[in-house]
Amino acid sequence: MEFSKSLIQWYLQNKRDLPWRKTIAPYQIWLSEIMLQQTRVAQGTPYFLKFIEAFPTVNDMAAAPEEQVLKLWQGLGYYSRARNLHATAKQVAFEMGGEFPDSYQGLLQLKGVGDYTAAAIASIAYGEPVPVVDGNVYRVLARYFGIETDISSSGAKKQFTEVAATLLPKGRASEFNQAMMEFGALQCVPKNPDCSICIFNAECAAFLTGRVNQLPVKLKKTKVTNRFFNYLIIKDAAGHTVVNKRTAKGIWHNLYEFPLIETEGEVSEEKMSEIIMRYFNEPTRPSGTPPEEGKATHAERAVGFTPKRITLLHPERILHKLSHQHLSIRFWEVEAGVALDKAISRGEAMKYPFPIVIYNFMERYWALNANDLFSANLD
DNA sequence: AACTCGGGGGC
DNA sequence: GCCCCAGAGTT
């Protein structure tokens, strides 16, 4: 039996019951595909359900503020997806009458929709015969055909797209594409797949030549940089605190955080206390002077008081590992002794979108009193 | 073409 | 620890 026929047969017998498979509405397909970019189904599913409940239609999402979208996205990572999601929702709702583009080429014009996502939506929602190429497809094709092209090289996507296109049965693009991905996710898994029960074990080039664990070839390795963050949880006379929006380019764009002091390396607790004290006592930037590149502005820093007490809130540094940055984070409580205009209540602060590592700390720190902190397990 | 962008799970 | 996950945008 030909490849696509066997694959689709396998798919119909093994596919998971996933919420976005109950519809072919482009809005829901689009939402699921954006969420699942570089994201496991198990991690994305609860977010999909939350979003559909909060925004039943693209018009509902378009009417919401970006901050609400980011808050719902909190913890899912790659936040540019959420920003582009919202921008596209507004574009579709306000410039396209609430209707998504009806073709691969049209979908490709939307923010956050690249080759893969445009092909996924076009094939699943409209039945357009365009092949998807994601991590699963690279793996399945590289193994089945014994393709040794480095999948991180520039020409790989074109090559694998052409191979997938020759296999794609016209009229069954939706099933074929989803079957390729489901097969990669459930059977042809990255590590130690159980080839003994694989429907292709009599014809898979990688299996027949003992190269299953060598394919696909991926050479590029991401280099990791270490960063050292000190977050200052200000506590003013009213028990309120200060949060800032990250507006600079880089990680966590448009999310919120506490006033941040980043250092070049690890700094002792004593030395850091001095740096924090100096931070609040630095003279105000003269009006009219532009803020130094990468430095917080005067308003963002809520200076104008001398800390009454500075306390390290957790003896162990919190290591937060991103794919390309390892963050070593310390949280400090800085008691202001006076009331600050810029400060907000803890309950109000929790409503903003935060990086999950900060949000998790807030939840734990504010659920305990200070005396419990050092005995609490905050890992 | 190389970099950047999160967070979690599997082994 | 390392790798991968229904990738896309920027430089």
mmCIF file of C-alpha atoms (C1' of nucleotides) in Angstrom:
data_model
loop_
_atom_site.group_PDB
_atom_site.id
_atom_site.type_symbol
_atom_site.label_atom_id
_atom_site.label_comp_id
_atom_site.label_asym_id
_atom_site.label_seq_id
_atom_site.Cartn_x
_atom_site.Cartn_y
_atom_site.Cartn_z
ATOM 1 C CA MET A 1 0.000 0.000 0.000
ATOM 2 C CA GLU A 2 1.231 3.448 -0.759
ATOM 3 C CA PHE A 3 2.648 5.606 2.016
ATOM 4 C CA SER A 4 -0.185 8.109 2.398
ATOM 5 C CA LYS A 5 -2.867 5.443 2.437
ATOM 6 C CA SER A 6 -1.149 3.430 5.177
ATOM 7 C CA LEU A 7 -0.438 6.575 7.144
ATOM 8 C CA ILE A 8 -4.004 7.850 7.021
ATOM 9 C CA GLN A 9 -5.314 4.444 7.963
ATOM 10 C CA TRP A 10 -2.997 4.462 10.980
ATOM 11 C CA TYR A 11 -4.165 7.967 11.817
ATOM 12 C CA LEU A 12 -7.849 7.116 11.768
ATOM 13 C CA GLN A 13 -7.190 4.292 14.210
ATOM 14 C CA ASN A 14 -4.799 6.131 16.538
ATOM 15 C CA LYS A 15 -5.605 9.832 16.526
ATOM 16 C CA ARG A 16 -6.123 11.603 19.826
ATOM 17 C CA ASP A 17 -9.353 13.308 20.706
ATOM 18 C CA LEU A 18 -8.151 16.918 20.781
ATOM 19 C CA PRO A 19 -10.422 19.941 21.254
ATOM 20 C CA TRP A 20 -9.434 21.672 17.988
ATOM 21 C CA ARG A 21 -10.272 18.516 16.054
ATOM 22 C CA LYS A 22 -13.966 19.039 16.701
ATOM 23 C CA THR A 23 -14.120 21.880 14.169
ATOM 24 C CA ILE A 24 -12.760 23.147 10.892
ATOM 25 C CA ALA A 25 -13.473 26.790 11.713
ATOM 26 C CA PRO A 26 -10.384 28.783 10.690
ATOM 27 C CA TYR A 27 -10.466 30.826 13.916
ATOM 28 C CA GLN A 28 -10.041 27.795 16.130
ATOM 29 C CA ILE A 29 -7.582 26.097 13.805
ATOM 30 C CA TRP A 30 -5.518 29.295 13.677
ATOM 31 C CA LEU A 31 -5.582 29.673 17.448
ATOM 32 C CA SER A 32 -4.502 26.088 18.040
ATOM 33 C CA GLU A 33 -1.712 26.268 15.458
ATOM 34 C CA ILE A 34 -0.229 29.449 16.906
ATOM 35 C CA MET A 35 -0.339 27.966 20.397
ATOM 36 C CA LEU A 36 1.267 24.709 19.335
ATOM 37 C CA GLN A 37 4.276 26.339 17.667
ATOM 38 C CA GLN A 38 7.269 24.839 19.489
ATOM 39 C CA THR A 39 4.841 23.729 22.170
ATOM 40 C CA ARG A 40 3.645 20.284 23.214
ATOM 41 C CA VAL A 41 -0.007 19.428 22.860
ATOM 42 C CA ALA A 42 -0.259 18.683 26.582
ATOM 43 C CA GLN A 43 1.093 22.129 27.454
ATOM 44 C CA GLY A 44 -0.993 24.032 24.926
ATOM 45 C CA THR A 45 -4.363 22.341 25.435
ATOM 46 C CA PRO A 46 -5.467 24.104 28.646
ATOM 47 C CA TYR A 47 -4.529 27.444 27.091
ATOM 48 C CA PHE A 48 -6.605 26.682 24.016
ATOM 49 C CA LEU A 49 -9.638 25.934 26.180
ATOM 50 C CA LYS A 50 -9.125 29.111 28.218
ATOM 51 C CA PHE A 51 -8.858 31.234 25.087
ATOM 52 C CA ILE A 52 -11.938 29.776 23.423
ATOM 53 C CA GLU A 53 -13.902 30.419 26.584
ATOM 54 C CA ALA A 54 -12.640 33.995 26.922
ATOM 55 C CA PHE A 55 -12.801 34.735 23.186
ATOM 56 C CA PRO A 56 -15.417 32.595 21.407
ATOM 57 C CA THR A 57 -14.845 34.487 18.153
ATOM 58 C CA VAL A 58 -12.045 36.439 16.525
ATOM 59 C CA ASN A 59 -14.117 39.582 17.093
ATOM 60 C CA ASP A 60 -14.092 38.936 20.840
ATOM 61 C CA MET A 61 -10.311 38.661 20.828
ATOM 62 C CA ALA A 62 -9.982 41.786 18.727
ATOM 63 C CA ALA A 63 -12.101 43.742 21.201
ATOM 64 C CA ALA A 64 -9.897 42.794 24.147
ATOM 65 C CA PRO A 65 -6.834 44.768 25.251
ATOM 66 C CA GLU A 66 -3.468 43.220 24.461
ATOM 67 C CA GLU A 67 -2.804 42.952 28.170
ATOM 68 C CA GLN A 68 -5.699 40.535 28.603
ATOM 69 C CA VAL A 69 -4.364 38.362 25.806
ATOM 70 C CA LEU A 70 -0.906 38.358 27.368
ATOM 71 C CA LYS A 71 -2.367 37.521 30.784
ATOM 72 C CA LEU A 72 -4.170 34.504 29.372
ATOM 73 C CA TRP A 73 -0.965 33.551 27.564
ATOM 74 C CA GLN A 74 1.086 33.862 30.765
ATOM 75 C CA GLY A 75 3.313 30.811 31.207
ATOM 76 C CA LEU A 76 3.092 29.549 27.637
ATOM 77 C CA GLY A 77 6.260 31.290 26.473
ATOM 78 C CA TYR A 78 7.303 32.895 23.189
ATOM 79 C CA TYR A 79 5.149 35.916 23.917
ATOM 80 C CA SER A 80 5.557 37.406 20.453
ATOM 81 C CA ARG A 81 3.027 34.747 19.485
ATOM 82 C CA ALA A 82 0.473 36.361 21.787
ATOM 83 C CA ARG A 83 1.233 39.872 20.558
ATOM 84 C CA ASN A 84 0.975 38.773 16.923
ATOM 85 C CA LEU A 85 -2.141 36.764 17.725
ATOM 86 C CA HIS A 86 -3.867 39.857 19.018
ATOM 87 C CA ALA A 87 -2.642 42.044 16.150
ATOM 88 C CA THR A 88 -3.959 39.503 13.651
ATOM 89 C CA ALA A 89 -7.289 39.215 15.469
ATOM 90 C CA LYS A 90 -7.728 42.978 15.150
ATOM 91 C CA GLN A 91 -6.756 42.894 11.498
ATOM 92 C CA VAL A 92 -9.170 40.079 10.671
ATOM 93 C CA ALA A 93 -11.992 41.597 12.720
ATOM 94 C CA PHE A 94 -11.626 45.211 11.640
ATOM 95 C CA GLU A 95 -10.203 45.002 8.117
ATOM 96 C CA MET A 96 -11.514 41.671 6.835
ATOM 97 C CA GLY A 97 -15.012 41.665 8.225
ATOM 98 C CA GLY A 98 -14.185 38.933 10.713
ATOM 99 C CA GLU A 99 -13.315 36.424 7.977
ATOM 100 C CA PHE A 100 -9.878 34.841 7.713
ATOM 101 C CA PRO A 101 -8.118 34.803 4.321
ATOM 102 C CA ASP A 102 -9.327 31.775 2.382
ATOM 103 C CA SER A 103 -6.033 30.550 0.917
ATOM 104 C CA TYR A 104 -2.487 29.591 1.854
ATOM 105 C CA GLN A 105 -1.091 32.709 0.189
ATOM 106 C CA GLY A 106 -3.615 34.955 1.920
ATOM 107 C CA LEU A 107 -3.021 33.407 5.330
ATOM 108 C CA LEU A 108 0.721 33.851 4.896
ATOM 109 C CA GLN A 109 0.227 37.623 5.067
ATOM 110 C CA LEU A 110 -0.996 37.467 8.665
ATOM 111 C CA LYS A 111 1.385 38.327 11.510
ATOM 112 C CA GLY A 112 2.721 35.247 13.240
ATOM 113 C CA VAL A 113 1.609 32.978 10.391
ATOM 114 C CA GLY A 114 4.531 31.451 8.523
ATOM 115 C CA ASP A 115 4.862 28.594 6.044
ATOM 116 C CA TYR A 116 3.881 25.902 8.483
ATOM 117 C CA THR A 117 0.879 27.641 10.047
ATOM 118 C CA ALA A 118 -0.498 28.889 6.734
ATOM 119 C CA ALA A 119 -0.324 25.354 5.332
ATOM 120 C CA ALA A 120 -1.930 23.888 8.445
ATOM 121 C CA ILE A 121 -4.877 26.286 8.400
ATOM 122 C CA ALA A 122 -5.331 26.138 4.628
ATOM 123 C CA SER A 123 -5.352 22.335 4.559
ATOM 124 C CA ILE A 124 -7.382 21.707 7.708
ATOM 125 C CA ALA A 125 -9.925 24.504 7.377
ATOM 126 C CA TYR A 126 -10.180 24.718 3.574
ATOM 127 C CA GLY A 127 -8.820 21.426 2.270
ATOM 128 C CA GLU A 128 -6.193 23.230 0.200
ATOM 129 C CA PRO A 129 -3.541 20.727 -0.976
ATOM 130 C CA VAL A 130 -0.470 22.241 0.701
ATOM 131 C CA PRO A 131 1.885 20.136 2.842
ATOM 132 C CA VAL A 132 2.883 21.091 6.380
ATOM 133 C CA VAL A 133 6.503 20.761 7.453
ATOM 134 C CA ASP A 134 7.052 20.846 11.188
ATOM 135 C CA GLY A 135 9.426 18.994 13.493
ATOM 136 C CA ASN A 136 7.365 15.823 13.210
ATOM 137 C CA VAL A 137 7.396 15.893 9.425
ATOM 138 C CA TYR A 138 11.163 16.402 9.297
ATOM 139 C CA ARG A 139 11.631 13.384 11.515
ATOM 140 C CA VAL A 140 9.190 11.050 9.777
ATOM 141 C CA LEU A 141 10.469 11.852 6.287
ATOM 142 C CA ALA A 142 14.153 11.874 7.242
ATOM 143 C CA ARG A 143 13.778 8.396 8.721
ATOM 144 C CA TYR A 144 11.440 6.871 6.176
ATOM 145 C CA PHE A 145 13.529 8.011 3.205
ATOM 146 C CA GLY A 146 16.889 8.087 4.968
ATOM 147 C CA ILE A 147 17.377 11.787 4.206
ATOM 148 C CA GLU A 148 20.571 13.038 5.810
ATOM 149 C CA THR A 149 20.115 16.737 5.109
ATOM 150 C CA ASP A 150 20.759 18.877 8.177
ATOM 151 C CA ILE A 151 17.255 20.043 9.067
ATOM 152 C CA SER A 152 18.632 23.284 10.525
ATOM 153 C CA SER A 153 20.277 24.175 7.199
ATOM 154 C CA SER A 154 18.752 26.760 4.914
ATOM 155 C CA GLY A 155 17.659 24.467 2.115
ATOM 156 C CA ALA A 156 16.127 21.792 4.316
ATOM 157 C CA LYS A 157 12.650 23.239 4.493
ATOM 158 C CA LYS A 158 12.395 23.485 0.719
ATOM 159 C CA GLN A 159 13.631 19.927 0.226
ATOM 160 C CA PHE A 160 11.318 18.376 2.812
ATOM 161 C CA THR A 161 8.370 20.419 1.568
ATOM 162 C CA GLU A 162 8.907 19.015 -1.909
ATOM 163 C CA VAL A 163 9.067 15.457 -0.597
ATOM 164 C CA ALA A 164 5.909 15.970 1.451
ATOM 165 C CA ALA A 165 4.153 17.505 -1.545
ATOM 166 C CA THR A 166 4.773 14.405 -3.670
ATOM 167 C CA LEU A 167 3.222 12.213 -0.967
ATOM 168 C CA LEU A 168 0.205 14.398 -0.309
ATOM 169 C CA PRO A 169 -2.976 12.828 -1.707
ATOM 170 C CA LYS A 170 -5.125 15.489 -3.305
ATOM 171 C CA GLY A 171 -8.483 15.758 -1.664
ATOM 172 C CA ARG A 172 -7.134 14.437 1.629
ATOM 173 C CA ALA A 173 -4.651 17.155 2.576
ATOM 174 C CA SER A 174 -6.200 17.748 5.987
ATOM 175 C CA GLU A 175 -6.040 14.133 7.062
ATOM 176 C CA PHE A 176 -2.602 13.572 5.557
ATOM 177 C CA ASN A 177 -1.030 16.584 7.249
ATOM 178 C CA GLN A 178 -2.523 15.803 10.627
ATOM 179 C CA ALA A 179 -1.576 12.158 10.198
ATOM 180 C CA MET A 180 2.081 13.050 9.549
ATOM 181 C CA MET A 181 2.205 15.125 12.713
ATOM 182 C CA GLU A 182 0.297 12.622 14.819
ATOM 183 C CA PHE A 183 2.528 9.819 13.602
ATOM 184 C CA GLY A 184 5.612 11.820 14.543
ATOM 185 C CA ALA A 185 4.179 12.683 17.929
ATOM 186 C CA LEU A 186 2.969 9.215 18.908
ATOM 187 C CA GLN A 187 4.916 6.583 16.944
ATOM 188 C CA CYS A 188 7.990 8.044 15.245
ATOM 189 C CA VAL A 189 9.099 9.875 18.408
ATOM 190 C CA PRO A 190 12.485 11.622 18.700
ATOM 191 C CA LYS A 191 14.113 9.163 21.102
ATOM 192 C CA ASN A 192 13.927 5.392 21.137
ATOM 193 C CA PRO A 193 10.786 4.882 19.064
ATOM 194 C CA ASP A 194 9.259 1.407 19.288
ATOM 195 C CA CYS A 195 9.902 0.392 15.707
ATOM 196 C CA SER A 196 8.830 -3.172 16.435
ATOM 197 C CA ILE A 197 5.205 -2.119 16.226
ATOM 198 C CA CYS A 198 5.617 0.458 13.451
ATOM 199 C CA ILE A 199 3.519 -0.004 10.328
ATOM 200 C CA PHE A 200 6.500 1.067 8.206
ATOM 201 C CA ASN A 201 9.187 -1.151 9.708
ATOM 202 C CA ALA A 202 9.453 -3.186 6.510
ATOM 203 C CA GLU A 203 10.188 -0.131 4.358
ATOM 204 C CA CYS A 204 11.614 2.614 6.620
ATOM 205 C CA ALA A 205 15.142 3.379 5.410
ATOM 206 C CA ALA A 206 16.373 4.417 8.841
ATOM 207 C CA PHE A 207 15.065 1.265 10.509
ATOM 208 C CA LEU A 208 16.368 -1.039 7.815
ATOM 209 C CA THR A 209 19.850 0.486 8.039
ATOM 210 C CA GLY A 210 19.977 0.963 11.821
ATOM 211 C CA ARG A 211 19.988 4.760 11.685
ATOM 212 C CA VAL A 212 16.759 5.523 13.538
ATOM 213 C CA ASN A 213 18.546 7.285 16.368
ATOM 214 C CA GLN A 214 20.821 9.201 13.953
ATOM 215 C CA LEU A 215 17.981 10.746 11.930
ATOM 216 C CA PRO A 216 17.010 13.433 11.415
ATOM 217 C CA VAL A 217 20.362 15.213 11.340
ATOM 218 C CA LYS A 218 20.389 18.488 13.232
ATOM 219 C CA LEU A 219 23.727 20.221 13.609
ATOM 220 C CA LYS A 220 23.071 23.686 14.938
ATOM 221 C CA LYS A 221 23.219 24.013 18.681
ATOM 222 C CA THR A 222 21.984 27.083 20.495
ATOM 223 C CA LYS A 223 24.483 28.789 22.736
ATOM 224 C CA VAL A 224 23.333 29.789 26.154
ATOM 225 C CA THR A 225 24.189 33.027 27.923
ATOM 226 C CA ASN A 226 24.040 33.484 31.676
ATOM 227 C CA ARG A 227 22.289 36.500 33.165
ATOM 228 C CA PHE A 228 21.927 37.659 36.737
ATOM 229 C CA PHE A 229 18.705 39.378 37.770
ATOM 230 C CA ASN A 230 17.876 41.090 41.031
ATOM 231 C CA TYR A 231 14.210 41.953 41.400
ATOM 232 C CA LEU A 232 13.266 44.579 43.953
ATOM 233 C CA ILE A 233 9.901 43.969 45.536
ATOM 234 C CA ILE A 234 9.216 47.371 46.986
ATOM 235 C CA LYS A 235 6.934 47.493 50.018
ATOM 236 C CA ASP A 236 5.712 50.970 50.774
ATOM 237 C CA ALA A 237 3.956 52.243 53.906
ATOM 238 C CA ALA A 238 0.612 50.989 52.580
ATOM 239 C CA GLY A 239 2.007 47.540 51.779
ATOM 240 C CA HIS A 240 1.872 48.373 48.078
ATOM 241 C CA THR A 241 4.507 47.571 45.461
ATOM 242 C CA VAL A 242 5.839 48.816 42.119
ATOM 243 C CA VAL A 243 5.794 46.977 38.803
ATOM 244 C CA ASN A 244 7.133 48.042 35.402
ATOM 245 C CA LYS A 245 6.312 47.025 31.855
ATOM 246 C CA ARG A 246 9.194 45.597 29.819
ATOM 247 C CA THR A 247 9.054 47.721 26.715
ATOM 248 C CA ALA A 248 12.562 47.099 25.422
ATOM 249 C CA LYS A 249 13.303 44.464 22.806
ATOM 250 C CA GLY A 250 14.298 41.074 24.130
ATOM 251 C CA ILE A 251 12.732 38.497 26.368
ATOM 252 C CA TRP A 252 9.346 39.095 27.911
ATOM 253 C CA HIS A 253 8.509 42.079 25.712
ATOM 254 C CA ASN A 254 5.335 43.796 27.011
ATOM 255 C CA LEU A 255 5.200 41.682 30.130
ATOM 256 C CA TYR A 256 5.589 43.162 33.618
ATOM 257 C CA GLU A 257 8.259 42.784 36.244
ATOM 258 C CA PHE A 258 9.543 44.351 39.438
ATOM 259 C CA PRO A 259 12.243 47.024 39.292
ATOM 260 C CA LEU A 260 15.278 45.129 38.026
ATOM 261 C CA ILE A 261 18.984 45.422 38.631
ATOM 262 C CA GLU A 262 20.955 43.187 36.304
ATOM 263 C CA THR A 263 24.584 42.481 37.142
ATOM 264 C CA GLU A 264 27.406 41.091 35.011
ATOM 265 C CA GLY A 265 27.978 38.150 37.358
ATOM 266 C CA GLU A 266 27.166 36.799 40.788
ATOM 267 C CA VAL A 267 27.377 39.482 43.465
ATOM 268 C CA SER A 268 27.592 38.774 47.178
ATOM 269 C CA GLU A 269 24.579 39.492 49.348
ATOM 270 C CA GLU A 270 26.429 42.271 51.143
ATOM 271 C CA LYS A 271 27.653 43.958 47.971
ATOM 272 C CA MET A 272 24.224 43.674 46.348
ATOM 273 C CA SER A 273 22.599 45.368 49.334
ATOM 274 C CA GLU A 274 24.926 48.312 48.793
ATOM 275 C CA ILE A 275 24.123 48.422 45.085
ATOM 276 C CA ILE A 276 20.416 48.442 45.863
ATOM 277 C CA MET A 277 20.833 51.251 48.396
ATOM 278 C CA ARG A 278 22.808 53.275 45.847
ATOM 279 C CA TYR A 279 20.166 52.579 43.182
ATOM 280 C CA PHE A 280 17.536 54.361 45.240
ATOM 281 C CA ASN A 281 19.807 57.208 46.225
ATOM 282 C CA GLU A 282 21.064 58.102 42.771
ATOM 283 C CA PRO A 283 20.188 61.663 41.787
ATOM 284 C CA THR A 284 17.173 62.196 39.618
ATOM 285 C CA ARG A 285 17.855 62.370 35.913
ATOM 286 C CA PRO A 286 17.560 66.014 34.868
ATOM 287 C CA SER A 287 14.386 66.608 32.914
ATOM 288 C CA GLY A 288 14.962 66.599 29.188
ATOM 289 C CA THR A 289 17.890 64.194 29.280
ATOM 290 C CA PRO A 290 17.197 60.991 27.417
ATOM 291 C CA PRO A 291 17.393 57.796 29.461
ATOM 292 C CA GLU A 292 20.575 55.808 29.046
ATOM 293 C CA GLU A 293 20.245 52.851 26.717
ATOM 294 C CA GLY A 294 18.873 49.848 28.541
ATOM 295 C CA LYS A 295 18.534 51.689 31.814
ATOM 296 C CA ALA A 296 15.314 52.254 33.629
ATOM 297 C CA THR A 297 14.014 55.780 33.549
ATOM 298 C CA HIS A 298 13.471 57.789 36.663
ATOM 299 C CA ALA A 299 9.734 57.169 36.644
ATOM 300 C CA GLU A 300 10.205 53.463 36.128
ATOM 301 C CA ARG A 301 12.487 53.195 39.095
ATOM 302 C CA ALA A 302 10.293 54.801 41.691
ATOM 303 C CA VAL A 303 13.276 56.461 43.271
ATOM 304 C CA GLY A 304 12.841 59.270 45.704
ATOM 305 C CA PHE A 305 13.090 57.403 48.954
ATOM 306 C CA THR A 306 15.822 55.881 51.030
ATOM 307 C CA PRO A 307 15.138 52.220 51.784
ATOM 308 C CA LYS A 308 14.351 51.567 55.400
ATOM 309 C CA ARG A 309 15.300 47.918 55.130
ATOM 310 C CA ILE A 310 16.556 45.583 52.426
ATOM 311 C CA THR A 311 15.927 41.855 52.790
ATOM 312 C CA LEU A 312 16.932 38.978 50.541
ATOM 313 C CA LEU A 313 13.745 36.960 50.266
ATOM 314 C CA HIS A 314 15.182 33.588 49.361
ATOM 315 C CA PRO A 315 18.607 32.237 50.361
ATOM 316 C CA GLU A 316 19.005 30.204 47.152
ATOM 317 C CA ARG A 317 19.270 31.829 43.766
ATOM 318 C CA ILE A 318 16.395 30.788 41.556
ATOM 319 C CA LEU A 319 17.657 29.281 38.289
ATOM 320 C CA HIS A 320 15.269 29.848 35.422
ATOM 321 C CA LYS A 321 16.433 28.100 32.287
ATOM 322 C CA LEU A 322 15.241 29.345 28.933
ATOM 323 C CA SER A 323 16.377 27.726 25.714
ATOM 324 C CA HIS A 324 19.038 30.361 25.085
ATOM 325 C CA GLN A 325 19.444 32.130 28.430
ATOM 326 C CA HIS A 326 20.004 30.848 31.936
ATOM 327 C CA LEU A 327 18.721 33.330 34.470
ATOM 328 C CA SER A 328 19.977 33.419 38.029
ATOM 329 C CA ILE A 329 17.379 35.371 39.960
ATOM 330 C CA ARG A 330 17.247 36.891 43.424
ATOM 331 C CA PHE A 331 14.223 38.637 44.877
ATOM 332 C CA TRP A 332 14.732 41.398 47.408
ATOM 333 C CA GLU A 333 12.193 43.130 49.585
ATOM 334 C CA VAL A 334 12.831 46.854 49.837
ATOM 335 C CA GLU A 335 10.832 48.637 52.519
ATOM 336 C CA ALA A 336 10.233 52.241 51.567
ATOM 337 C CA GLY A 337 8.941 53.548 54.869
ATOM 338 C CA VAL A 338 6.763 56.058 53.045
ATOM 339 C CA ALA A 339 3.751 55.792 50.737
ATOM 340 C CA LEU A 340 4.554 55.844 47.006
ATOM 341 C CA ASP A 341 2.170 57.275 44.429
ATOM 342 C CA LYS A 342 3.282 54.773 41.818
ATOM 343 C CA ALA A 343 2.733 51.731 44.047
ATOM 344 C CA ILE A 344 -0.217 49.376 43.639
ATOM 345 C CA SER A 345 -1.701 46.697 45.858
ATOM 346 C CA ARG A 346 -0.573 43.084 45.647
ATOM 347 C CA GLY A 347 -3.971 42.033 44.375
ATOM 348 C CA GLU A 348 -3.795 44.620 41.614
ATOM 349 C CA ALA A 349 -0.248 43.584 40.706
ATOM 350 C CA MET A 350 -1.273 39.945 40.277
ATOM 351 C CA LYS A 351 -3.633 40.965 37.474
ATOM 352 C CA TYR A 352 -0.790 41.995 35.161
ATOM 353 C CA PRO A 353 0.915 39.521 32.835
ATOM 354 C CA PHE A 354 4.250 38.387 34.301
ATOM 355 C CA PRO A 355 6.959 35.947 33.269
ATOM 356 C CA ILE A 356 5.961 32.718 34.978
ATOM 357 C CA VAL A 357 9.094 32.610 37.140
ATOM 358 C CA ILE A 358 8.157 35.960 38.655
ATOM 359 C CA TYR A 359 4.481 35.115 38.980
ATOM 360 C CA ASN A 360 5.243 31.863 40.768
ATOM 361 C CA PHE A 361 7.412 33.708 43.256
ATOM 362 C CA MET A 362 4.727 36.341 43.864
ATOM 363 C CA GLU A 363 2.143 33.669 44.569
ATOM 364 C CA ARG A 364 4.322 31.983 47.131
ATOM 365 C CA TYR A 365 5.882 35.051 48.656
ATOM 366 C CA TRP A 366 2.609 36.881 49.147
ATOM 367 C CA ALA A 367 0.851 33.805 50.464
ATOM 368 C CA LEU A 368 3.327 33.589 53.329
ATOM 369 C CA ASN A 369 4.485 36.029 55.949
ATOM 370 C CA ALA A 370 8.093 37.039 56.021
ATOM 371 C CA ASN A 371 8.990 34.832 58.976
ATOM 372 C CA ASP A 372 7.927 31.715 57.117
ATOM 373 C CA LEU A 373 9.981 32.457 54.050
ATOM 374 C CA PHE A 374 13.298 30.914 54.942
ATOM 375 C CA SER A 375 11.783 27.653 56.078
ATOM 376 C CA ALA A 376 9.434 27.401 53.120
ATOM 377 C CA ASN A 377 10.245 25.252 50.131
ATOM 378 C CA LEU A 378 10.253 27.666 47.246
ATOM 379 C CA ASP A 379 11.886 25.478 44.633
ATOM 380 C "C1'" DA B 1 22.327 32.417 7.293
ATOM 381 C "C1'" DA B 2 22.451 33.204 11.959
ATOM 382 C "C1'" DC B 3 20.066 34.901 16.064
ATOM 383 C "C1'" DT B 4 16.401 35.541 19.095
ATOM 384 C "C1'" DC B 5 12.345 34.345 21.359
ATOM 385 C "C1'" DG B 6 9.810 30.419 26.892
ATOM 386 C "C1'" DG B 7 8.702 27.002 29.296
ATOM 387 C "C1'" DG B 8 8.193 22.253 30.176
ATOM 388 C "C1'" DG B 9 8.907 17.254 29.740
ATOM 389 C "C1'" DG B 10 11.490 12.898 28.661
ATOM 390 C "C1'" DC B 11 15.371 10.302 29.262
ATOM 391 C "C1'" DG C 1 22.542 17.700 31.484
ATOM 392 C "C1'" DC C 2 20.731 17.628 26.531
ATOM 393 C "C1'" DC C 3 17.139 17.513 23.210
ATOM 394 C "C1'" DC C 4 12.688 18.462 21.449
ATOM 395 C "C1'" DC C 5 8.158 20.488 21.058
ATOM 396 C "C1'" DA C 6 1.978 21.268 15.168
ATOM 397 C "C1'" DG C 7 7.966 27.915 14.106
ATOM 398 C "C1'" DA C 8 8.191 32.945 13.082
ATOM 399 C "C1'" DG C 9 10.438 37.352 12.948
ATOM 400 C "C1'" DT C 10 14.541 40.079 12.810
ATOM 401 C "C1'" DT C 11 19.130 41.282 11.520
#
